[in-house]
Amino acid sequence: MTLLHCTQKLLNELRNPLLLDPDTLNPETLGDWYANVLHIDRKKCILFTNEKTLYSFLIPKVKKVKLHNIEEEFLINLNLNLQAEGFGLESINKVMQEHTQLGFAKTSNKSVLGSMNEFAFEYDFLIRKEGGFDNVKILQINQQVNRTPMSAIKYQYPIETLKTLLLGTEPVIY
């Protein structure tokens, strides 16, 4: 089972779902994800970040209905982002199979949270720079953010660490 480690802010929005103990679970290839609610351009958004790779994607303009179906929204948007990144059907199916069961937990990795704060600033800047959500294509913004070297993964790009994990390719070091 894959866990969505939610910030307290997001857990409050979700009306405190049942939390699982992360120590009792066996992480799959990608492992767990972290999630936080952000406000960008006066719109509520959810940022998801993978614990192992720091690969991230933003779901913009989230309504309460989407919050109540956060697991489904996560899977739909993960699939769309992997397709936009050019991953093949075999890799995407593997990831989707690993994520058939999702649970919730509190955040526990401060390094991932710090990286998420950096991503939040970057998303805010990129979206405001383009004049707001009406003028951006979120899949392209997600791709741009995932091509930012991150110190928590030894200054590699999150997209490259994801490719290494999923495809077994050598990481690109810049």
Tab-separated table of C-alpha atoms in Angstrom:
chain	number	residue	atom	x	y	z
A	1	MET	CA	0.000	0.000	0.000
A	2	THR	CA	1.231	3.454	-0.908
A	3	LEU	CA	0.793	6.238	1.617
A	4	LEU	CA	-0.054	9.853	1.008
A	5	HIS	CA	1.743	11.690	3.809
A	6	CYS	CA	-0.431	14.777	4.256
A	7	THR	CA	0.448	17.988	6.028
A	8	GLN	CA	-1.788	18.905	8.944
A	9	LYS	CA	-3.257	21.677	6.819
A	10	LEU	CA	-4.380	19.153	4.188
A	11	LEU	CA	-5.566	16.621	6.779
A	12	ASN	CA	-7.850	19.319	8.208
A	13	GLU	CA	-9.231	19.981	4.702
A	14	LEU	CA	-9.849	16.240	4.276
A	15	ARG	CA	-11.668	16.201	7.617
A	16	ASN	CA	-9.042	14.032	9.306
A	17	PRO	CA	-9.099	10.714	7.436
A	18	LEU	CA	-8.045	7.446	9.065
A	19	LEU	CA	-4.259	7.552	9.448
A	20	LEU	CA	-2.086	4.475	9.053
A	21	ASP	CA	1.241	3.675	10.686
A	22	PRO	CA	3.924	4.063	7.989
A	23	ASP	CA	6.260	1.592	9.712
A	24	THR	CA	3.942	-1.369	9.117
A	25	LEU	CA	3.828	-0.968	5.337
A	26	ASN	CA	6.104	-2.200	2.586
A	27	PRO	CA	6.928	0.621	0.118
A	28	GLU	CA	6.821	-0.242	-3.569
A	29	THR	CA	9.160	0.972	-6.330
A	30	LEU	CA	8.243	4.634	-6.022
A	31	GLY	CA	7.437	4.497	-2.344
A	32	ASP	CA	5.236	7.045	-0.629
A	33	TRP	CA	4.066	10.499	-1.633
A	34	TYR	CA	3.710	13.741	0.291
A	35	ALA	CA	0.801	16.122	-0.192
A	36	ASN	CA	0.115	19.700	0.831
A	37	VAL	CA	-2.579	22.246	0.119
A	38	LEU	CA	-1.358	25.566	-1.299
A	39	HIS	CA	-2.988	28.821	-2.332
A	40	ILE	CA	-1.649	30.186	-5.606
A	41	ASP	CA	-3.267	33.048	-7.510
A	42	ARG	CA	-6.039	32.952	-4.871
A	43	LYS	CA	-6.884	29.360	-5.856
A	44	LYS	CA	-6.614	26.247	-3.709
A	45	CYS	CA	-4.137	23.707	-5.119
A	46	ILE	CA	-2.673	20.376	-4.008
A	47	LEU	CA	1.019	19.657	-4.418
A	48	PHE	CA	2.122	16.007	-4.523
A	49	THR	CA	5.811	15.084	-4.168
A	50	ASN	CA	7.339	11.619	-4.317
A	51	GLU	CA	9.442	10.799	-1.270
A	52	LYS	CA	12.231	8.978	-3.153
A	53	THR	CA	12.573	11.052	-6.335
A	54	LEU	CA	11.037	14.439	-5.402
A	55	TYR	CA	9.047	14.182	-8.644
A	56	SER	CA	6.146	16.589	-8.124
A	57	PHE	CA	2.923	17.710	-9.688
A	58	LEU	CA	0.353	20.340	-8.844
A	59	ILE	CA	-3.404	19.989	-9.122
A	60	PRO	CA	-4.747	23.526	-9.540
A	61	LYS	CA	-8.093	25.061	-8.634
A	62	VAL	CA	-9.187	22.258	-6.307
A	63	LYS	CA	-12.831	22.262	-5.245
A	64	LYS	CA	-14.266	20.419	-2.225
A	65	VAL	CA	-15.495	17.595	-4.470
A	66	LYS	CA	-11.929	16.915	-5.592
A	67	LEU	CA	-10.738	16.971	-1.980
A	68	HIS	CA	-13.276	14.301	-1.063
A	69	ASN	CA	-11.938	12.152	-3.930
A	70	ILE	CA	-8.275	12.956	-3.380
A	71	GLU	CA	-7.152	9.378	-4.068
A	72	GLU	CA	-8.825	9.369	-7.480
A	73	GLU	CA	-7.566	12.877	-8.300
A	74	PHE	CA	-4.046	11.816	-7.332
A	75	LEU	CA	-4.131	8.767	-9.625
A	76	ILE	CA	-5.659	10.624	-12.583
A	77	ASN	CA	-3.133	13.438	-12.361
A	78	LEU	CA	-0.175	11.111	-11.778
A	79	ASN	CA	-1.156	9.202	-14.917
A	80	LEU	CA	-1.521	12.414	-16.954
A	81	ASN	CA	1.847	13.736	-15.789
A	82	LEU	CA	3.649	10.476	-16.537
A	83	GLN	CA	2.129	10.483	-20.034
A	84	ALA	CA	3.206	14.100	-20.553
A	85	GLU	CA	6.747	13.137	-19.500
A	86	GLY	CA	6.823	10.498	-22.246
A	87	PHE	CA	6.758	7.340	-20.137
A	88	GLY	CA	5.537	4.276	-21.970
A	89	LEU	CA	2.360	2.371	-21.238
A	90	GLU	CA	4.273	-0.429	-19.498
A	91	SER	CA	5.916	1.954	-17.002
A	92	ILE	CA	2.686	3.845	-16.364
A	93	ASN	CA	0.728	0.605	-15.810
A	94	LYS	CA	3.388	-0.571	-13.348
A	95	VAL	CA	3.064	2.649	-11.359
A	96	MET	CA	-0.740	2.544	-11.439
A	97	GLN	CA	-0.757	-1.071	-10.206
A	98	GLU	CA	1.493	-0.116	-7.295
A	99	HIS	CA	-0.903	2.674	-6.368
A	100	THR	CA	-4.182	0.711	-6.380
A	101	GLN	CA	-4.372	0.943	-2.588
A	102	LEU	CA	-3.733	4.336	-1.034
A	103	GLY	CA	-3.686	5.204	2.635
A	104	PHE	CA	-3.048	8.353	4.629
A	105	ALA	CA	-0.352	9.211	7.145
A	106	LYS	CA	1.136	12.277	8.768
A	107	THR	CA	4.295	13.776	7.318
A	108	SER	CA	7.565	12.526	8.771
A	109	ASN	CA	10.379	13.491	6.375
A	110	LYS	CA	11.497	17.098	6.907
A	111	SER	CA	13.775	16.962	3.857
A	112	VAL	CA	10.809	16.258	1.581
A	113	LEU	CA	8.801	19.017	3.263
A	114	GLY	CA	11.666	21.465	2.705
A	115	SER	CA	11.802	20.503	-0.972
A	116	MET	CA	8.041	20.944	-1.212
A	117	ASN	CA	8.402	24.473	0.167
A	118	GLU	CA	10.905	25.226	-2.599
A	119	PHE	CA	8.505	23.780	-5.183
A	120	ALA	CA	5.646	25.872	-3.775
A	121	PHE	CA	7.652	29.076	-4.303
A	122	GLU	CA	8.608	27.961	-7.804
A	123	TYR	CA	5.016	27.126	-8.780
A	124	ASP	CA	3.795	30.429	-7.378
A	125	PHE	CA	6.449	32.368	-9.305
A	126	LEU	CA	5.933	30.545	-12.616
A	127	ILE	CA	2.147	30.811	-12.507
A	128	ARG	CA	2.134	34.493	-11.526
A	129	LYS	CA	4.798	35.248	-14.142
A	130	GLU	CA	2.447	33.944	-16.841
A	131	GLY	CA	-0.477	35.971	-15.515
A	132	GLY	CA	-2.311	33.262	-13.566
A	133	PHE	CA	-3.858	29.872	-14.172
A	134	ASP	CA	-5.833	31.049	-17.200
A	135	ASN	CA	-2.574	31.586	-19.089
A	136	VAL	CA	-0.635	28.427	-18.191
A	137	LYS	CA	-0.710	24.771	-19.100
A	138	ILE	CA	-0.225	23.007	-15.794
A	139	LEU	CA	1.415	19.923	-17.334
A	140	GLN	CA	4.136	22.158	-18.802
A	141	ILE	CA	4.622	23.947	-15.486
A	142	ASN	CA	4.910	20.551	-13.756
A	143	GLN	CA	7.554	19.508	-16.288
A	144	GLN	CA	9.482	22.732	-15.744
A	145	VAL	CA	9.476	22.321	-11.964
A	146	ASN	CA	10.723	18.729	-12.265
A	147	ARG	CA	13.742	19.993	-14.157
A	148	THR	CA	15.082	21.914	-11.171
A	149	PRO	CA	18.141	20.380	-9.499
A	150	MET	CA	17.418	19.578	-5.861
A	151	SER	CA	19.999	19.320	-3.079
A	152	ALA	CA	18.034	16.560	-1.298
A	153	ILE	CA	18.735	14.248	-4.265
A	154	LYS	CA	22.352	15.333	-4.771
A	155	TYR	CA	21.519	18.107	-7.251
A	156	GLN	CA	19.834	15.795	-9.732
A	157	TYR	CA	16.575	16.613	-11.470
A	158	PRO	CA	13.476	14.913	-10.029
A	159	ILE	CA	12.516	13.715	-13.530
A	160	GLU	CA	15.920	12.046	-13.918
A	161	THR	CA	15.676	10.287	-10.548
A	162	LEU	CA	12.191	9.104	-11.509
A	163	LYS	CA	13.490	7.740	-14.828
A	164	THR	CA	16.328	5.996	-13.006
A	165	LEU	CA	13.894	4.347	-10.609
A	166	LEU	CA	11.288	3.345	-13.200
A	167	LEU	CA	13.441	2.552	-16.216
A	168	GLY	CA	16.748	1.633	-14.629
A	169	THR	CA	18.640	4.255	-16.632
A	170	GLU	CA	21.755	5.984	-15.378
A	171	PRO	CA	21.096	9.368	-13.754
A	172	VAL	CA	22.145	12.437	-15.689
A	173	ILE	CA	24.544	14.545	-13.618
A	174	TYR	CA	24.940	18.164	-14.555
